[in-house]
Amino acid sequence: MKTYIKVSFSSEGARPSEVINRLRSLGFKPVIGEQDMVYEWGNGATPDDAIWFADKIHATLAGFNVLFEIETVSD
């Protein structure tokens, strides 16, 4: 599985570099294209893992005043 994230920044929120560093700390890697970053799961990840990870992303970005959209797909 892969989880993609797209982030919308606000001029009233955290700097983009801070947000990207936070997401990197979770294991995301920047990509070029429609999405901003990707997290590549190991073998055996489940939909419940993806839900847990979405909660972790939400907690990590709390207070940064950004909007984000995630999409998890099978390889």
Tab-separated table of C-alpha atoms in Angstrom:
chain	number	residue	atom	x	y	z
A	1	MET	CA	0.000	0.000	0.000
A	2	LYS	CA	0.930	3.628	-0.436
A	3	THR	CA	-0.539	6.656	1.302
A	4	TYR	CA	-0.380	9.924	-0.607
A	5	ILE	CA	-0.861	13.328	0.976
A	6	LYS	CA	-1.681	16.675	-0.556
A	7	VAL	CA	-1.268	19.733	1.678
A	8	SER	CA	-2.842	23.208	1.362
A	9	PHE	CA	-0.907	25.872	3.199
A	10	SER	CA	-2.178	29.077	4.788
A	11	SER	CA	-0.232	32.310	5.053
A	12	GLU	CA	-1.514	32.402	8.640
A	13	GLY	CA	-0.120	28.951	9.435
A	14	ALA	CA	3.205	27.191	9.770
A	15	ARG	CA	5.898	27.557	7.127
A	16	PRO	CA	5.797	24.887	4.414
A	17	SER	CA	9.281	23.684	5.401
A	18	GLU	CA	8.065	23.022	8.961
A	19	VAL	CA	5.083	21.041	7.698
A	20	ILE	CA	7.247	19.002	5.312
A	21	ASN	CA	9.744	18.239	8.091
A	22	ARG	CA	6.903	17.021	10.318
A	23	LEU	CA	5.608	14.749	7.569
A	24	ARG	CA	9.125	13.447	6.881
A	25	SER	CA	9.372	12.502	10.550
A	26	LEU	CA	6.403	10.172	9.929
A	27	GLY	CA	8.173	8.545	6.981
A	28	PHE	CA	6.706	10.524	4.084
A	29	LYS	CA	8.883	11.279	1.053
A	30	PRO	CA	8.353	14.204	-1.343
A	31	VAL	CA	7.138	13.321	-4.851
A	32	ILE	CA	6.578	15.272	-8.041
A	33	GLY	CA	3.064	15.268	-9.423
A	34	GLU	CA	-0.499	15.708	-8.269
A	35	GLN	CA	0.293	14.657	-4.689
A	36	ASP	CA	2.948	16.271	-2.487
A	37	MET	CA	4.337	13.291	-0.578
A	38	VAL	CA	4.034	9.500	-0.290
A	39	TYR	CA	4.338	6.992	2.527
A	40	GLU	CA	5.200	3.482	1.354
A	41	TRP	CA	3.890	0.719	3.591
A	42	GLY	CA	5.679	-2.544	4.240
A	43	ASN	CA	4.044	-5.898	3.585
A	44	GLY	CA	0.870	-6.794	5.430
A	45	ALA	CA	-0.581	-3.306	5.985
A	46	THR	CA	-4.347	-3.250	6.451
A	47	PRO	CA	-7.106	-0.651	6.081
A	48	ASP	CA	-7.117	-0.359	9.890
A	49	ASP	CA	-3.413	0.578	9.725
A	50	ALA	CA	-4.283	3.332	7.242
A	51	ILE	CA	-6.977	4.693	9.573
A	52	TRP	CA	-4.542	4.682	12.508
A	53	PHE	CA	-1.989	6.485	10.320
A	54	ALA	CA	-4.553	9.129	9.309
A	55	ASP	CA	-5.123	9.858	13.003
A	56	LYS	CA	-1.354	10.123	13.520
A	57	ILE	CA	-1.041	12.580	10.617
A	58	HIS	CA	-3.897	14.634	12.049
A	59	ALA	CA	-2.211	14.786	15.470
A	60	THR	CA	1.170	15.636	13.936
A	61	LEU	CA	-0.226	18.579	11.966
A	62	ALA	CA	-2.503	19.903	14.728
A	63	GLY	CA	-1.992	23.625	15.254
A	64	PHE	CA	-0.170	24.123	11.943
A	65	ASN	CA	-3.253	25.645	10.251
A	66	VAL	CA	-2.999	23.486	7.127
A	67	LEU	CA	-5.546	21.423	5.259
A	68	PHE	CA	-4.559	18.004	4.010
A	69	GLU	CA	-6.052	15.277	1.896
A	70	ILE	CA	-4.862	11.689	2.020
A	71	GLU	CA	-5.405	8.775	-0.311
A	72	THR	CA	-4.294	5.216	0.402
A	73	VAL	CA	-4.036	2.799	-2.514
A	74	SER	CA	-2.942	-0.787	-3.025
A	75	ASP	CA	0.257	-1.347	-4.982
